[in-house]
Amino acid sequence: MQESTPGFAVRYAWRGLAASLVAVAWGTLGYGLLLSRPDQQAWDDLEAGGRFAANLFVYLPYLALTLPVAVVVVLGLLPGARLLSPLVATTVGIALFVWWVTVQDYLFAAQPQLSACLVGCVAAAVGAVGALTAAWVLAGRQPGAAPPRDASQPA
């Protein structure tokens, strides 16, 4: 089967959209954590242990996971890549990290825009799941592929 079939282009477009939405979700989360306007008084009210916990359990994992997420997004945008599972795993990982950030409720006082960014992140992740589902459904409908044979039929 050739890579230039129209079915491949449609699957690639859905996979590219999914990869882009994964990048948007991660970037939106990063904006809420790192670039949104902090409430300095709330940060000052946290004791040193709270600030250390935020750095160790939220900010450091976000920074450490940024490179693997970027690699998965770039691989998802490449036309030769066929696997959707890295994008699915990354989307699930983003959802788990959003849940983890939500559990750290002291961050909402220190970063007032974080809750809106978390909503945007979840919306982008849901869009990515929809695009991945469309790409997966279309991957099962490859043009020119033989239909699956019944095991009871002779070869």
JSON list of N, CA, C and O in Angstrom, two decimals, residues 31-73:
[
{"chain": "A", "resi": 31, "resn": "TYR", "atom": "N", "xyz": [1.64, 27.25, 31.15]},
{"chain": "A", "resi": 31, "resn": "TYR", "atom": "CA", "xyz": [1.34, 28.67, 31.30]},
{"chain": "A", "resi": 31, "resn": "TYR", "atom": "C", "xyz": [0.71, 28.92, 32.67]},
{"chain": "A", "resi": 31, "resn": "TYR", "atom": "O", "xyz": [1.08, 29.87, 33.35]},
{"chain": "A", "resi": 32, "resn": "GLY", "atom": "N", "xyz": [-0.22, 28.07, 33.06]},
{"chain": "A", "resi": 32, "resn": "GLY", "atom": "CA", "xyz": [-0.86, 28.25, 34.37]},
{"chain": "A", "resi": 32, "resn": "GLY", "atom": "C", "xyz": [0.10, 28.11, 35.53]},
{"chain": "A", "resi": 32, "resn": "GLY", "atom": "O", "xyz": [0.00, 28.81, 36.53]},
{"chain": "A", "resi": 33, "resn": "LEU", "atom": "N", "xyz": [1.06, 27.20, 35.38]},
{"chain": "A", "resi": 33, "resn": "LEU", "atom": "CA", "xyz": [2.02, 26.98, 36.47]},
{"chain": "A", "resi": 33, "resn": "LEU", "atom": "C", "xyz": [3.15, 28.00, 36.48]},
{"chain": "A", "resi": 33, "resn": "LEU", "atom": "O", "xyz": [3.54, 28.48, 37.54]},
{"chain": "A", "resi": 34, "resn": "LEU", "atom": "N", "xyz": [3.69, 28.31, 35.32]},
{"chain": "A", "resi": 34, "resn": "LEU", "atom": "CA", "xyz": [4.93, 29.07, 35.27]},
{"chain": "A", "resi": 34, "resn": "LEU", "atom": "C", "xyz": [4.79, 30.53, 34.84]},
{"chain": "A", "resi": 34, "resn": "LEU", "atom": "O", "xyz": [5.56, 31.38, 35.29]},
{"chain": "A", "resi": 35, "resn": "LEU", "atom": "N", "xyz": [3.87, 30.83, 33.96]},
{"chain": "A", "resi": 35, "resn": "LEU", "atom": "CA", "xyz": [3.83, 32.16, 33.37]},
{"chain": "A", "resi": 35, "resn": "LEU", "atom": "C", "xyz": [2.66, 33.02, 33.80]},
{"chain": "A", "resi": 35, "resn": "LEU", "atom": "O", "xyz": [2.68, 34.23, 33.57]},
{"chain": "A", "resi": 36, "resn": "SER", "atom": "N", "xyz": [1.64, 32.43, 34.40]},
{"chain": "A", "resi": 36, "resn": "SER", "atom": "CA", "xyz": [0.51, 33.24, 34.84]},
{"chain": "A", "resi": 36, "resn": "SER", "atom": "C", "xyz": [0.94, 34.12, 36.01]},
{"chain": "A", "resi": 36, "resn": "SER", "atom": "O", "xyz": [1.90, 33.83, 36.72]},
{"chain": "A", "resi": 37, "resn": "ARG", "atom": "N", "xyz": [0.21, 35.20, 36.20]},
{"chain": "A", "resi": 37, "resn": "ARG", "atom": "CA", "xyz": [0.57, 36.17, 37.23]},
{"chain": "A", "resi": 37, "resn": "ARG", "atom": "C", "xyz": [0.34, 35.56, 38.63]},
{"chain": "A", "resi": 37, "resn": "ARG", "atom": "O", "xyz": [-0.78, 35.22, 38.98]},
{"chain": "A", "resi": 38, "resn": "PRO", "atom": "N", "xyz": [1.40, 35.44, 39.42]},
{"chain": "A", "resi": 38, "resn": "PRO", "atom": "CA", "xyz": [1.24, 34.86, 40.76]},
{"chain": "A", "resi": 38, "resn": "PRO", "atom": "C", "xyz": [0.72, 35.89, 41.76]},
{"chain": "A", "resi": 38, "resn": "PRO", "atom": "O", "xyz": [0.87, 37.10, 41.56]},
{"chain": "A", "resi": 39, "resn": "ASP", "atom": "N", "xyz": [0.12, 35.38, 42.81]},
{"chain": "A", "resi": 39, "resn": "ASP", "atom": "CA", "xyz": [-0.26, 36.23, 43.94]},
{"chain": "A", "resi": 39, "resn": "ASP", "atom": "C", "xyz": [0.89, 36.13, 44.94]},
{"chain": "A", "resi": 39, "resn": "ASP", "atom": "O", "xyz": [1.03, 35.14, 45.66]},
{"chain": "A", "resi": 40, "resn": "GLN", "atom": "N", "xyz": [1.72, 37.15, 44.96]},
{"chain": "A", "resi": 40, "resn": "GLN", "atom": "CA", "xyz": [2.94, 37.10, 45.77]},
{"chain": "A", "resi": 40, "resn": "GLN", "atom": "C", "xyz": [2.63, 36.98, 47.25]},
{"chain": "A", "resi": 40, "resn": "GLN", "atom": "O", "xyz": [3.35, 36.32, 48.00]},
{"chain": "A", "resi": 41, "resn": "GLN", "atom": "N", "xyz": [1.53, 37.58, 47.70]},
{"chain": "A", "resi": 41, "resn": "GLN", "atom": "CA", "xyz": [1.15, 37.49, 49.11]},
{"chain": "A", "resi": 41, "resn": "GLN", "atom": "C", "xyz": [0.83, 36.04, 49.49]},
{"chain": "A", "resi": 41, "resn": "GLN", "atom": "O", "xyz": [1.22, 35.58, 50.56]},
{"chain": "A", "resi": 42, "resn": "ALA", "atom": "N", "xyz": [0.14, 35.32, 48.61]},
{"chain": "A", "resi": 42, "resn": "ALA", "atom": "CA", "xyz": [-0.17, 33.92, 48.89]},
{"chain": "A", "resi": 42, "resn": "ALA", "atom": "C", "xyz": [1.09, 33.07, 48.91]},
{"chain": "A", "resi": 42, "resn": "ALA", "atom": "O", "xyz": [1.21, 32.16, 49.73]},
{"chain": "A", "resi": 43, "resn": "TRP", "atom": "N", "xyz": [2.04, 33.36, 48.02]},
{"chain": "A", "resi": 43, "resn": "TRP", "atom": "CA", "xyz": [3.30, 32.63, 48.04]},
{"chain": "A", "resi": 43, "resn": "TRP", "atom": "C", "xyz": [4.08, 32.94, 49.30]},
{"chain": "A", "resi": 43, "resn": "TRP", "atom": "O", "xyz": [4.72, 32.05, 49.88]},
{"chain": "A", "resi": 44, "resn": "ASP", "atom": "N", "xyz": [4.03, 34.19, 49.75]},
{"chain": "A", "resi": 44, "resn": "ASP", "atom": "CA", "xyz": [4.73, 34.56, 50.97]},
{"chain": "A", "resi": 44, "resn": "ASP", "atom": "C", "xyz": [4.09, 33.93, 52.20]},
{"chain": "A", "resi": 44, "resn": "ASP", "atom": "O", "xyz": [4.78, 33.66, 53.19]},
{"chain": "A", "resi": 45, "resn": "ASP", "atom": "N", "xyz": [2.77, 33.71, 52.16]},
{"chain": "A", "resi": 45, "resn": "ASP", "atom": "CA", "xyz": [2.08, 33.11, 53.29]},
{"chain": "A", "resi": 45, "resn": "ASP", "atom": "C", "xyz": [2.39, 31.62, 53.44]},
{"chain": "A", "resi": 45, "resn": "ASP", "atom": "O", "xyz": [2.21, 31.07, 54.53]},
{"chain": "A", "resi": 46, "resn": "LEU", "atom": "N", "xyz": [2.81, 30.99, 52.35]},
{"chain": "A", "resi": 46, "resn": "LEU", "atom": "CA", "xyz": [3.21, 29.58, 52.46]},
{"chain": "A", "resi": 46, "resn": "LEU", "atom": "C", "xyz": [4.49, 29.48, 53.27]},
{"chain": "A", "resi": 46, "resn": "LEU", "atom": "O", "xyz": [5.42, 30.27, 53.09]},
{"chain": "A", "resi": 47, "resn": "GLU", "atom": "N", "xyz": [4.54, 28.50, 54.14]},
{"chain": "A", "resi": 47, "resn": "GLU", "atom": "CA", "xyz": [5.79, 28.30, 54.86]},
{"chain": "A", "resi": 47, "resn": "GLU", "atom": "C", "xyz": [6.80, 27.67, 53.91]},
{"chain": "A", "resi": 47, "resn": "GLU", "atom": "O", "xyz": [6.48, 27.28, 52.79]},
{"chain": "A", "resi": 48, "resn": "ALA", "atom": "N", "xyz": [8.02, 27.58, 54.35]},
{"chain": "A", "resi": 48, "resn": "ALA", "atom": "CA", "xyz": [9.08, 27.08, 53.48]},
{"chain": "A", "resi": 48, "resn": "ALA", "atom": "C", "xyz": [8.80, 25.65, 53.02]},
{"chain": "A", "resi": 48, "resn": "ALA", "atom": "O", "xyz": [9.12, 25.28, 51.89]},
{"chain": "A", "resi": 49, "resn": "GLY", "atom": "N", "xyz": [8.18, 24.85, 53.86]},
{"chain": "A", "resi": 49, "resn": "GLY", "atom": "CA", "xyz": [7.85, 23.47, 53.47]},
{"chain": "A", "resi": 49, "resn": "GLY", "atom": "C", "xyz": [6.84, 23.42, 52.35]},
{"chain": "A", "resi": 49, "resn": "GLY", "atom": "O", "xyz": [6.92, 22.55, 51.47]},
{"chain": "A", "resi": 50, "resn": "GLY", "atom": "N", "xyz": [5.88, 24.34, 52.35]},
{"chain": "A", "resi": 50, "resn": "GLY", "atom": "CA", "xyz": [4.88, 24.38, 51.28]},
{"chain": "A", "resi": 50, "resn": "GLY", "atom": "C", "xyz": [5.49, 24.77, 49.95]},
{"chain": "A", "resi": 50, "resn": "GLY", "atom": "O", "xyz": [5.15, 24.21, 48.91]},
{"chain": "A", "resi": 51, "resn": "ARG", "atom": "N", "xyz": [6.37, 25.76, 49.98]},
{"chain": "A", "resi": 51, "resn": "ARG", "atom": "CA", "xyz": [7.05, 26.16, 48.74]},
{"chain": "A", "resi": 51, "resn": "ARG", "atom": "C", "xyz": [7.96, 25.05, 48.23]},
{"chain": "A", "resi": 51, "resn": "ARG", "atom": "O", "xyz": [8.04, 24.80, 47.03]},
{"chain": "A", "resi": 52, "resn": "PHE", "atom": "N", "xyz": [8.65, 24.39, 49.15]},
{"chain": "A", "resi": 52, "resn": "PHE", "atom": "CA", "xyz": [9.52, 23.28, 48.76]},
{"chain": "A", "resi": 52, "resn": "PHE", "atom": "C", "xyz": [8.70, 22.14, 48.17]},
{"chain": "A", "resi": 52, "resn": "PHE", "atom": "O", "xyz": [9.08, 21.55, 47.16]},
{"chain": "A", "resi": 53, "resn": "ALA", "atom": "N", "xyz": [7.55, 21.84, 48.78]},
{"chain": "A", "resi": 53, "resn": "ALA", "atom": "CA", "xyz": [6.68, 20.78, 48.26]},
{"chain": "A", "resi": 53, "resn": "ALA", "atom": "C", "xyz": [6.16, 21.13, 46.87]},
{"chain": "A", "resi": 53, "resn": "ALA", "atom": "O", "xyz": [6.10, 20.27, 45.99]},
{"chain": "A", "resi": 54, "resn": "ALA", "atom": "N", "xyz": [5.78, 22.38, 46.65]},
{"chain": "A", "resi": 54, "resn": "ALA", "atom": "CA", "xyz": [5.31, 22.80, 45.33]},
{"chain": "A", "resi": 54, "resn": "ALA", "atom": "C", "xyz": [6.40, 22.65, 44.29]},
{"chain": "A", "resi": 54, "resn": "ALA", "atom": "O", "xyz": [6.16, 22.14, 43.19]},
{"chain": "A", "resi": 55, "resn": "ASN", "atom": "N", "xyz": [7.61, 23.05, 44.65]},
{"chain": "A", "resi": 55, "resn": "ASN", "atom": "CA", "xyz": [8.73, 22.93, 43.71]},
{"chain": "A", "resi": 55, "resn": "ASN", "atom": "C", "xyz": [9.07, 21.47, 43.43]},
{"chain": "A", "resi": 55, "resn": "ASN", "atom": "O", "xyz": [9.33, 21.09, 42.29]},
{"chain": "A", "resi": 56, "resn": "LEU", "atom": "N", "xyz": [9.07, 20.64, 44.47]},
{"chain": "A", "resi": 56, "resn": "LEU", "atom": "CA", "xyz": [9.48, 19.25, 44.32]},
{"chain": "A", "resi": 56, "resn": "LEU", "atom": "C", "xyz": [8.41, 18.38, 43.67]},
{"chain": "A", "resi": 56, "resn": "LEU", "atom": "O", "xyz": [8.72, 17.53, 42.85]},
{"chain": "A", "resi": 57, "resn": "PHE", "atom": "N", "xyz": [7.14, 18.61, 44.01]},
{"chain": "A", "resi": 57, "resn": "PHE", "atom": "CA", "xyz": [6.08, 17.70, 43.56]},
{"chain": "A", "resi": 57, "resn": "PHE", "atom": "C", "xyz": [5.26, 18.21, 42.39]},
{"chain": "A", "resi": 57, "resn": "PHE", "atom": "O", "xyz": [4.47, 17.45, 41.83]},
{"chain": "A", "resi": 58, "resn": "VAL", "atom": "N", "xyz": [5.39, 19.47, 42.01]},
{"chain": "A", "resi": 58, "resn": "VAL", "atom": "CA", "xyz": [4.62, 19.99, 40.88]},
{"chain": "A", "resi": 58, "resn": "VAL", "atom": "C", "xyz": [5.54, 20.57, 39.81]},
{"chain": "A", "resi": 58, "resn": "VAL", "atom": "O", "xyz": [5.52, 20.13, 38.66]},
{"chain": "A", "resi": 59, "resn": "TYR", "atom": "N", "xyz": [6.34, 21.55, 40.18]},
{"chain": "A", "resi": 59, "resn": "TYR", "atom": "CA", "xyz": [7.13, 22.26, 39.18]},
{"chain": "A", "resi": 59, "resn": "TYR", "atom": "C", "xyz": [8.26, 21.41, 38.61]},
{"chain": "A", "resi": 59, "resn": "TYR", "atom": "O", "xyz": [8.49, 21.41, 37.40]},
{"chain": "A", "resi": 60, "resn": "LEU", "atom": "N", "xyz": [8.98, 20.70, 39.44]},
{"chain": "A", "resi": 60, "resn": "LEU", "atom": "CA", "xyz": [10.07, 19.85, 38.96]},
{"chain": "A", "resi": 60, "resn": "LEU", "atom": "C", "xyz": [9.55, 18.73, 38.06]},
{"chain": "A", "resi": 60, "resn": "LEU", "atom": "O", "xyz": [10.11, 18.51, 36.98]},
{"chain": "A", "resi": 61, "resn": "PRO", "atom": "N", "xyz": [8.47, 17.99, 38.43]},
{"chain": "A", "resi": 61, "resn": "PRO", "atom": "CA", "xyz": [7.96, 16.99, 37.49]},
{"chain": "A", "resi": 61, "resn": "PRO", "atom": "C", "xyz": [7.46, 17.59, 36.18]},
{"chain": "A", "resi": 61, "resn": "PRO", "atom": "O", "xyz": [7.64, 16.99, 35.12]},
{"chain": "A", "resi": 62, "resn": "TYR", "atom": "N", "xyz": [6.86, 18.79, 36.24]},
{"chain": "A", "resi": 62, "resn": "TYR", "atom": "CA", "xyz": [6.42, 19.41, 35.00]},
{"chain": "A", "resi": 62, "resn": "TYR", "atom": "C", "xyz": [7.62, 19.67, 34.08]},
{"chain": "A", "resi": 62, "resn": "TYR", "atom": "O", "xyz": [7.58, 19.35, 32.90]},
{"chain": "A", "resi": 63, "resn": "LEU", "atom": "N", "xyz": [8.68, 20.23, 34.64]},
{"chain": "A", "resi": 63, "resn": "LEU", "atom": "CA", "xyz": [9.86, 20.52, 33.83]},
{"chain": "A", "resi": 63, "resn": "LEU", "atom": "C", "xyz": [10.53, 19.24, 33.33]},
{"chain": "A", "resi": 63, "resn": "LEU", "atom": "O", "xyz": [11.01, 19.18, 32.21]},
{"chain": "A", "resi": 64, "resn": "ALA", "atom": "N", "xyz": [10.53, 18.19, 34.17]},
{"chain": "A", "resi": 64, "resn": "ALA", "atom": "CA", "xyz": [11.16, 16.94, 33.77]},
{"chain": "A", "resi": 64, "resn": "ALA", "atom": "C", "xyz": [10.35, 16.23, 32.68]},
{"chain": "A", "resi": 64, "resn": "ALA", "atom": "O", "xyz": [10.93, 15.57, 31.81]},
{"chain": "A", "resi": 65, "resn": "LEU", "atom": "N", "xyz": [9.04, 16.38, 32.68]},
{"chain": "A", "resi": 65, "resn": "LEU", "atom": "CA", "xyz": [8.20, 15.70, 31.69]},
{"chain": "A", "resi": 65, "resn": "LEU", "atom": "C", "xyz": [8.04, 16.50, 30.40]},
{"chain": "A", "resi": 65, "resn": "LEU", "atom": "O", "xyz": [7.48, 15.97, 29.43]},
{"chain": "A", "resi": 66, "resn": "THR", "atom": "N", "xyz": [8.50, 17.73, 30.37]},
{"chain": "A", "resi": 66, "resn": "THR", "atom": "CA", "xyz": [8.33, 18.55, 29.18]},
{"chain": "A", "resi": 66, "resn": "THR", "atom": "C", "xyz": [9.08, 17.97, 27.98]},
{"chain": "A", "resi": 66, "resn": "THR", "atom": "O", "xyz": [8.54, 17.93, 26.87]},
{"chain": "A", "resi": 67, "resn": "LEU", "atom": "N", "xyz": [10.28, 17.48, 28.18]},
{"chain": "A", "resi": 67, "resn": "LEU", "atom": "CA", "xyz": [11.04, 16.91, 27.06]},
{"chain": "A", "resi": 67, "resn": "LEU", "atom": "C", "xyz": [10.39, 15.64, 26.52]},
{"chain": "A", "resi": 67, "resn": "LEU", "atom": "O", "xyz": [10.22, 15.53, 25.29]},
{"chain": "A", "resi": 68, "resn": "PRO", "atom": "N", "xyz": [9.99, 14.67, 27.35]},
{"chain": "A", "resi": 68, "resn": "PRO", "atom": "CA", "xyz": [9.31, 13.50, 26.78]},
{"chain": "A", "resi": 68, "resn": "PRO", "atom": "C", "xyz": [8.00, 13.85, 26.06]},
{"chain": "A", "resi": 68, "resn": "PRO", "atom": "O", "xyz": [7.70, 13.27, 25.01]},
{"chain": "A", "resi": 69, "resn": "VAL", "atom": "N", "xyz": [7.25, 14.80, 26.58]},
{"chain": "A", "resi": 69, "resn": "VAL", "atom": "CA", "xyz": [6.01, 15.22, 25.91]},
{"chain": "A", "resi": 69, "resn": "VAL", "atom": "C", "xyz": [6.35, 15.84, 24.56]},
{"chain": "A", "resi": 69, "resn": "VAL", "atom": "O", "xyz": [5.70, 15.56, 23.54]},
{"chain": "A", "resi": 70, "resn": "ALA", "atom": "N", "xyz": [7.39, 16.65, 24.51]},
{"chain": "A", "resi": 70, "resn": "ALA", "atom": "CA", "xyz": [7.79, 17.28, 23.24]},
{"chain": "A", "resi": 70, "resn": "ALA", "atom": "C", "xyz": [8.23, 16.23, 22.22]},
{"chain": "A", "resi": 70, "resn": "ALA", "atom": "O", "xyz": [7.90, 16.34, 21.03]},
{"chain": "A", "resi": 71, "resn": "VAL", "atom": "N", "xyz": [8.95, 15.21, 22.66]},
{"chain": "A", "resi": 71, "resn": "VAL", "atom": "CA", "xyz": [9.38, 14.15, 21.76]},
{"chain": "A", "resi": 71, "resn": "VAL", "atom": "C", "xyz": [8.18, 13.40, 21.19]},
{"chain": "A", "resi": 71, "resn": "VAL", "atom": "O", "xyz": [8.10, 13.12, 19.99]},
{"chain": "A", "resi": 72, "resn": "VAL", "atom": "N", "xyz": [7.22, 13.08, 22.04]},
{"chain": "A", "resi": 72, "resn": "VAL", "atom": "CA", "xyz": [6.02, 12.37, 21.58]},
{"chain": "A", "resi": 72, "resn": "VAL", "atom": "C", "xyz": [5.23, 13.23, 20.60]},
{"chain": "A", "resi": 72, "resn": "VAL", "atom": "O", "xyz": [4.73, 12.73, 19.59]},
{"chain": "A", "resi": 73, "resn": "VAL", "atom": "N", "xyz": [5.13, 14.52, 20.86]},
{"chain": "A", "resi": 73, "resn": "VAL", "atom": "CA", "xyz": [4.41, 15.41, 19.95]},
{"chain": "A", "resi": 73, "resn": "VAL", "atom": "C", "xyz": [5.11, 15.48, 18.60]},
{"chain": "A", "resi": 73, "resn": "VAL", "atom": "O", "xyz": [4.46, 15.37, 17.55]}
]
